[in-house]
mmCIF file of C-alpha atoms and ligand atoms in Angstrom:
data_model
loop_
_atom_site.group_PDB
_atom_site.id
_atom_site.type_symbol
_atom_site.label_atom_id
_atom_site.label_comp_id
_atom_site.label_asym_id
_atom_site.label_seq_id
_atom_site.Cartn_x
_atom_site.Cartn_y
_atom_site.Cartn_z
ATOM 1 C CA MET W 1 285.978 -204.975 -47.529
ATOM 2 C CA ALA W 2 283.866 -201.599 -46.653
ATOM 3 C CA ASN W 3 282.800 -200.019 -49.755
ATOM 4 C CA LEU W 4 280.680 -197.326 -48.464
ATOM 5 C CA GLN W 5 281.282 -194.135 -46.802
ATOM 6 C CA TYR W 6 279.621 -193.117 -43.593
ATOM 7 C CA HIS W 7 279.125 -189.533 -42.204
ATOM 8 C CA GLN W 8 277.523 -189.294 -38.755
ATOM 9 C CA TYR W 9 276.197 -185.970 -37.516
ATOM 10 C CA PRO W 10 274.253 -184.759 -34.326
ATOM 11 C CA TYR W 11 270.844 -183.002 -34.634
ATOM 12 C CA MET W 12 268.281 -182.017 -32.035
ATOM 13 C CA SER W 13 269.558 -182.295 -28.322
ATOM 14 C CA ASP W 14 270.926 -185.653 -28.449
ATOM 15 C CA ASN W 15 270.228 -187.389 -31.649
ATOM 16 C CA TYR W 16 272.483 -188.914 -34.429
ATOM 17 C CA GLY W 17 271.953 -189.131 -38.097
ATOM 18 C CA VAL W 18 274.068 -191.055 -40.518
ATOM 19 C CA LEU W 19 274.561 -190.687 -44.156
ATOM 20 C CA VAL W 20 275.826 -193.634 -46.302
ATOM 21 C CA HIS W 21 277.497 -192.824 -49.520
ATOM 22 C CA CYS W 22 278.631 -195.124 -52.448
ATOM 23 C CA PRO W 23 281.625 -193.203 -54.232
ATOM 24 C CA GLN W 24 280.912 -195.316 -57.294
ATOM 25 C CA SER W 25 277.247 -194.919 -57.705
ATOM 26 C CA GLY W 26 276.957 -191.679 -56.033
ATOM 27 C CA ASP W 27 274.068 -192.983 -54.088
ATOM 28 C CA THR W 28 273.571 -191.723 -50.580
ATOM 29 C CA ALA W 29 271.251 -193.073 -47.842
ATOM 30 C CA SER W 30 270.121 -191.018 -44.609
ATOM 31 C CA ILE W 31 269.516 -193.181 -41.776
ATOM 32 C CA ASP W 32 266.419 -191.547 -40.325
ATOM 33 C CA CYS W 33 265.747 -187.625 -40.874
ATOM 34 C CA GLY W 34 264.249 -186.154 -37.863
ATOM 35 C CA ASP W 35 265.382 -182.512 -38.895
ATOM 36 C CA ALA W 36 265.483 -181.861 -42.660
ATOM 37 C CA ALA W 37 267.832 -178.912 -42.057
ATOM 38 C CA ALA W 38 270.458 -181.003 -40.209
ATOM 39 C CA THR W 39 270.306 -183.599 -42.740
ATOM 40 C CA ASN W 40 270.602 -181.190 -45.715
ATOM 41 C CA SER W 41 273.580 -179.370 -43.980
ATOM 42 C CA ALA W 42 275.635 -182.936 -43.697
ATOM 43 C CA LEU W 43 274.764 -183.739 -47.398
ATOM 44 C CA GLN W 44 276.177 -180.108 -48.156
ATOM 45 C CA THR W 45 279.270 -180.851 -45.936
ATOM 46 C CA LYS W 46 280.096 -183.883 -47.875
ATOM 47 C CA GLY W 47 278.854 -182.667 -51.331
ATOM 48 C CA TRP W 48 276.457 -185.572 -51.398
ATOM 49 C CA ASN W 49 272.953 -185.960 -52.953
ATOM 50 C CA LEU W 50 270.231 -187.710 -51.205
ATOM 51 C CA THR W 51 268.945 -190.880 -52.960
ATOM 52 C CA HIS W 52 267.347 -192.729 -50.061
ATOM 53 C CA ILE W 53 266.153 -192.461 -46.695
ATOM 54 C CA PHE W 54 265.929 -195.802 -44.621
ATOM 55 C CA ALA W 55 263.496 -194.894 -41.669
ATOM 56 C CA THR W 56 263.727 -196.848 -38.464
ATOM 57 C CA HIS W 57 260.714 -195.925 -36.584
ATOM 58 C CA HIS W 58 257.591 -193.378 -36.345
ATOM 59 C CA HIS W 59 258.909 -191.256 -33.497
ATOM 60 C CA ALA W 60 259.209 -187.567 -34.832
ATOM 61 C CA ASP W 61 262.976 -187.256 -33.892
ATOM 62 C CA HIS W 62 263.380 -189.968 -36.521
ATOM 63 C CA VAL W 63 261.123 -189.049 -39.340
ATOM 64 C CA ALA W 64 259.870 -185.298 -38.873
ATOM 65 C CA GLY W 65 262.122 -184.237 -41.917
ATOM 66 C CA LEU W 66 261.085 -187.008 -44.147
ATOM 67 C CA THR W 67 258.476 -185.435 -46.315
ATOM 68 C CA THR W 68 260.402 -182.276 -46.782
ATOM 69 C CA LEU W 69 263.380 -184.038 -47.808
ATOM 70 C CA LYS W 70 261.354 -186.278 -50.152
ATOM 71 C CA ALA W 71 259.963 -183.061 -51.720
ATOM 72 C CA GLU W 72 263.311 -181.546 -52.098
ATOM 73 C CA HIS W 73 265.484 -184.473 -53.297
ATOM 74 C CA ASN W 74 262.820 -186.880 -54.848
ATOM 75 C CA CYS W 75 264.711 -189.763 -52.967
ATOM 76 C CA LYS W 76 263.219 -193.299 -52.404
ATOM 77 C CA VAL W 77 261.947 -193.725 -48.788
ATOM 78 C CA ILE W 78 262.308 -197.336 -47.227
ATOM 79 C CA GLY W 79 260.622 -197.983 -43.947
ATOM 80 C CA PRO W 80 258.008 -199.694 -41.952
ATOM 81 C CA ALA W 81 254.198 -199.593 -42.626
ATOM 82 C CA GLY W 82 252.408 -196.452 -41.174
ATOM 83 C CA ILE W 83 254.806 -193.657 -41.793
ATOM 84 C CA ASN W 84 253.904 -191.119 -44.211
ATOM 85 C CA GLY W 85 255.757 -191.013 -47.286
ATOM 86 C CA VAL W 86 257.324 -194.453 -47.273
ATOM 87 C CA ASP W 87 257.707 -195.768 -50.839
ATOM 88 C CA GLN W 88 258.891 -199.186 -50.008
ATOM 89 C CA GLN W 89 257.508 -200.948 -46.818
ATOM 90 C CA VAL W 90 259.636 -203.238 -44.937
ATOM 91 C CA SER W 91 259.305 -205.734 -42.069
ATOM 92 C CA ASP W 92 261.216 -208.658 -40.569
ATOM 93 C CA ASN W 93 263.854 -210.306 -42.393
ATOM 94 C CA ASP W 94 263.322 -208.286 -45.806
ATOM 95 C CA GLN W 95 266.420 -207.806 -48.214
ATOM 96 C CA PHE W 96 266.918 -205.137 -50.746
ATOM 97 C CA THR W 97 270.110 -203.744 -52.516
ATOM 98 C CA PHE W 98 271.453 -200.247 -51.880
ATOM 99 C CA ALA W 99 274.294 -199.144 -54.246
ATOM 100 C CA GLY W 100 274.701 -203.004 -55.127
ATOM 101 C CA ILE W 101 274.978 -203.711 -51.488
ATOM 102 C CA GLU W 102 272.935 -205.962 -49.714
ATOM 103 C CA VAL W 103 270.619 -204.701 -46.918
ATOM 104 C CA HIS W 104 268.833 -207.069 -44.680
ATOM 105 C CA THR W 105 265.964 -205.894 -42.314
ATOM 106 C CA LEU W 106 265.297 -206.696 -38.625
ATOM 107 C CA HIS W 107 262.063 -206.160 -37.055
ATOM 108 C CA THR W 108 262.976 -205.189 -33.463
ATOM 109 C CA PRO W 109 259.909 -204.221 -31.617
ATOM 110 C CA GLY W 110 259.863 -202.812 -28.013
ATOM 111 C CA HIS W 111 260.655 -199.246 -28.010
ATOM 112 C CA THR W 112 257.957 -198.999 -30.800
ATOM 113 C CA LYS W 113 256.164 -201.856 -32.382
ATOM 114 C CA ASP W 114 257.393 -200.697 -35.880
ATOM 115 C CA MET W 115 261.130 -200.524 -35.183
ATOM 116 C CA ILE W 116 263.119 -201.856 -38.275
ATOM 117 C CA ASN W 117 266.935 -202.094 -38.053
ATOM 118 C CA TYR W 118 268.940 -202.073 -41.316
ATOM 119 C CA TYR W 119 271.791 -204.727 -41.367
ATOM 120 C CA LEU W 120 274.618 -204.570 -44.280
ATOM 121 C CA PRO W 121 276.478 -207.929 -43.812
ATOM 122 C CA ALA W 122 279.066 -206.852 -46.519
ATOM 123 C CA GLU W 123 279.692 -204.012 -44.627
ATOM 124 C CA LYS W 124 279.493 -205.516 -41.038
ATOM 125 C CA THR W 125 277.258 -202.715 -40.261
ATOM 126 C CA VAL W 126 273.824 -202.256 -38.605
ATOM 127 C CA PHE W 127 271.552 -199.317 -37.830
ATOM 128 C CA THR W 128 269.975 -200.162 -34.520
ATOM 129 C CA GLY W 129 267.687 -196.886 -34.244
ATOM 130 C CA ASP W 130 266.324 -196.699 -30.702
ATOM 131 C CA THR W 131 266.645 -200.450 -30.016
ATOM 132 C CA LEU W 132 270.216 -201.100 -29.099
ATOM 133 C CA PHE W 133 272.369 -197.979 -27.850
ATOM 134 C CA THR W 134 275.563 -197.609 -26.621
ATOM 135 C CA LEU W 135 275.496 -199.283 -23.238
ATOM 136 C CA GLY W 136 271.779 -199.228 -23.317
ATOM 137 C CA CYS W 137 268.596 -199.872 -24.995
ATOM 138 C CA GLY W 138 265.269 -198.236 -25.816
ATOM 139 C CA ARG W 139 262.596 -197.554 -23.427
ATOM 140 C CA LEU W 140 259.597 -199.862 -23.729
ATOM 141 C CA PHE W 141 256.989 -197.316 -24.976
ATOM 142 C CA GLU W 142 254.985 -199.655 -27.269
ATOM 143 C CA GLY W 143 256.090 -203.225 -26.381
ATOM 144 C CA ASP W 144 256.852 -205.153 -23.267
ATOM 145 C CA ALA W 145 260.392 -206.557 -22.023
ATOM 146 C CA LYS W 146 259.535 -209.898 -23.476
ATOM 147 C CA MET W 147 259.265 -208.334 -26.830
ATOM 148 C CA MET W 148 262.420 -206.308 -26.403
ATOM 149 C CA TRP W 149 264.478 -209.251 -25.103
ATOM 150 C CA HIS W 150 263.335 -211.071 -28.426
ATOM 151 C CA SER W 151 264.387 -207.947 -30.664
ATOM 152 C CA LEU W 152 267.737 -207.441 -28.741
ATOM 153 C CA SER W 153 268.611 -211.293 -29.266
ATOM 154 C CA LYS W 154 268.341 -211.037 -32.968
ATOM 155 C CA LEU W 155 270.874 -208.205 -32.705
ATOM 156 C CA MET W 156 273.120 -210.169 -30.551
ATOM 157 C CA ARG W 157 273.384 -213.074 -33.091
ATOM 158 C CA LEU W 158 274.997 -210.876 -35.518
ATOM 159 C CA PRO W 159 278.831 -211.118 -36.015
ATOM 160 C CA PRO W 160 280.520 -209.572 -32.803
ATOM 161 C CA ASP W 161 282.666 -207.417 -35.231
ATOM 162 C CA THR W 162 279.557 -205.746 -36.437
ATOM 163 C CA ILE W 163 279.567 -201.975 -36.153
ATOM 164 C CA VAL W 164 276.597 -200.632 -34.440
ATOM 165 C CA TYR W 165 274.938 -197.380 -35.326
ATOM 166 C CA SER W 166 272.499 -196.343 -32.905
ATOM 167 C CA SER W 167 270.458 -193.060 -32.717
ATOM 168 C CA HIS W 168 271.130 -191.227 -29.455
ATOM 169 C CA GLU W 169 273.938 -190.068 -27.288
ATOM 170 C CA TYR W 170 272.951 -191.372 -24.009
ATOM 171 C CA THR W 171 276.058 -193.107 -23.216
ATOM 172 C CA GLU W 172 277.335 -191.388 -20.064
ATOM 173 C CA ALA W 173 273.998 -191.775 -18.242
ATOM 174 C CA ASN W 174 273.916 -195.323 -19.784
ATOM 175 C CA ALA W 175 277.357 -196.133 -18.244
ATOM 176 C CA ALA W 176 276.629 -194.819 -14.765
ATOM 177 C CA PHE W 177 273.404 -196.900 -14.732
ATOM 178 C CA ALA W 178 275.364 -199.897 -16.145
ATOM 179 C CA LEU W 179 277.864 -199.760 -13.193
ATOM 180 C CA THR W 180 275.033 -200.236 -10.853
ATOM 181 C CA ILE W 181 274.259 -203.533 -12.399
ATOM 182 C CA ASP W 182 277.439 -204.813 -13.199
ATOM 183 C CA PRO W 183 279.849 -203.112 -10.945
ATOM 184 C CA HIS W 184 282.822 -205.653 -11.082
ATOM 185 C CA ASN W 185 282.952 -205.893 -14.766
ATOM 186 C CA GLY W 186 286.550 -205.103 -15.662
ATOM 187 C CA ALA W 187 285.835 -204.142 -19.095
ATOM 188 C CA LEU W 188 282.851 -202.093 -18.424
ATOM 189 C CA LEU W 189 284.947 -200.059 -15.803
ATOM 190 C CA GLN W 190 287.523 -199.505 -18.474
ATOM 191 C CA ARG W 191 285.097 -198.414 -21.131
ATOM 192 C CA ALA W 192 283.125 -196.094 -18.622
ATOM 193 C CA GLU W 193 286.549 -194.233 -18.054
ATOM 194 C CA LYS W 194 286.934 -194.176 -21.857
ATOM 195 C CA ILE W 195 283.411 -192.702 -22.327
ATOM 196 C CA LYS W 196 284.222 -189.937 -19.669
ATOM 197 C CA THR W 197 287.046 -188.683 -21.823
ATOM 198 C CA LEU W 198 285.202 -188.863 -24.976
ATOM 199 C CA ARG W 199 282.237 -186.824 -23.815
ATOM 200 C CA ALA W 200 284.294 -184.516 -21.908
ATOM 201 C CA ASN W 201 286.085 -183.721 -25.500
ATOM 202 C CA ASN W 202 282.626 -183.592 -27.064
ATOM 203 C CA GLU W 203 283.176 -186.645 -29.010
ATOM 204 C CA PRO W 204 280.469 -189.131 -29.871
ATOM 205 C CA THR W 205 280.220 -192.730 -28.252
ATOM 206 C CA VAL W 206 278.519 -193.954 -31.376
ATOM 207 C CA PRO W 207 279.297 -196.128 -33.545
ATOM 208 C CA SER W 208 280.432 -199.221 -31.308
ATOM 209 C CA THR W 209 280.999 -202.713 -31.971
ATOM 210 C CA LEU W 210 278.505 -205.475 -31.058
ATOM 211 C CA ALA W 211 281.515 -207.131 -29.224
ATOM 212 C CA GLU W 212 281.822 -204.120 -26.987
ATOM 213 C CA GLU W 213 277.995 -204.067 -26.410
ATOM 214 C CA LEU W 214 278.173 -207.935 -25.681
ATOM 215 C CA ALA W 215 280.964 -207.536 -23.106
ATOM 216 C CA THR W 216 279.708 -204.516 -21.330
ATOM 217 C CA ASN W 217 275.874 -203.429 -22.127
ATOM 218 C CA PRO W 218 274.001 -204.894 -19.217
ATOM 219 C CA PHE W 219 270.820 -205.173 -21.569
ATOM 220 C CA LEU W 220 272.576 -207.803 -23.270
ATOM 221 C CA ARG W 221 274.031 -209.720 -20.419
ATOM 222 C CA ALA W 222 270.794 -211.054 -18.952
ATOM 223 C CA GLN W 223 272.760 -214.487 -18.936
ATOM 224 C CA ASP W 224 275.789 -213.173 -16.944
ATOM 225 C CA PRO W 225 276.039 -214.960 -13.790
ATOM 226 C CA ALA W 226 277.378 -212.275 -11.687
ATOM 227 C CA ILE W 227 274.570 -209.898 -13.017
ATOM 228 C CA ARG W 228 272.100 -212.718 -11.802
ATOM 229 C CA GLN W 229 273.486 -213.000 -8.619
ATOM 230 C CA HIS W 230 273.776 -209.281 -8.031
ATOM 231 C CA LEU W 231 270.106 -208.790 -8.855
ATOM 232 C CA GLY W 232 269.267 -211.761 -6.791
ATOM 233 C CA LEU W 233 267.630 -213.567 -9.734
ATOM 234 C CA ALA W 234 269.885 -216.625 -10.262
ATOM 235 C CA ASP W 235 267.222 -218.811 -11.502
ATOM 236 C CA ALA W 236 265.079 -216.360 -13.454
ATOM 237 C CA THR W 237 264.948 -216.652 -17.148
ATOM 238 C CA ASP W 238 266.864 -214.327 -19.221
ATOM 239 C CA GLU W 239 263.716 -212.359 -20.062
ATOM 240 C CA GLU W 240 263.146 -211.892 -16.458
ATOM 241 C CA VAL W 241 266.571 -210.773 -15.688
ATOM 242 C CA PHE W 242 266.305 -208.164 -18.675
ATOM 243 C CA ALA W 243 262.970 -206.985 -17.365
ATOM 244 C CA GLU W 244 264.236 -206.272 -14.087
ATOM 245 C CA ILE W 245 267.189 -204.463 -15.507
ATOM 246 C CA ARG W 246 264.877 -202.255 -18.067
ATOM 247 C CA GLN W 247 262.876 -201.417 -14.890
ATOM 248 C CA ARG W 248 265.650 -200.412 -12.735
ATOM 249 C CA LYS W 249 266.960 -198.102 -15.528
ATOM 250 C CA ASP W 250 263.502 -196.609 -15.776
ATOM 251 C CA ASN W 251 263.717 -195.525 -12.193
ATOM 252 C CA PHE W 252 267.472 -194.579 -12.264
HETATM 253 ZN ZN1 ZN R 1 262.325 -193.426 -30.623
HETATM 254 FE FE1 FE R 2 264.615 -191.288 -30.843
#
């Protein structure tokens, strides 16, 4: 049973922030905070008071508003080591409670080395930062393909009905790329149409569900025989297939 309320809002050119609110305690967490003004206006829209920030990684579009928001709201900041203003450092497999709800951390390096994802099992919800996107995955700025595949594999083991909040609206381009890797996947073809309609109406494609990603996101489908055959990598390891897909996306 979901106890928390979620409010997703766009900022910068293609980022999403999320506010997570507990109506009982009044606690509100902001997942990342790349733009303090955008977070503040989202808080104002909902009439919520910021008590926590969960930071995913050190990139400015995720943490540039952190010190401003902390000074204004005196909120508690949870995040990886190395980010200015973090009160509680987390790494892999840590647990803490937010508004009485358990939060588990997953360290998912690849895009950056410090990336932390936040999983709320009772809510069937995960915040994947720039690790897993709707139909995509983060670019490998600090890690390599092996590292990212291992990180994505952690997310793939969560229950399929988990709701996936990711940090960017990249989905239309992701869908176009996915179709070049997995052109005969009926679920993907259908999803790509749905995405076109959503984006034409300026509606978000985030969040999605892990089940949808497992069925259609090529970066999670390195085991898929049709994809392997399409790439001429029938006998490669999953890691090698993933690396090839990631490299093709970089050049897409
Ligand atoms: Zn990033
Ligand atoms: Fe980002």
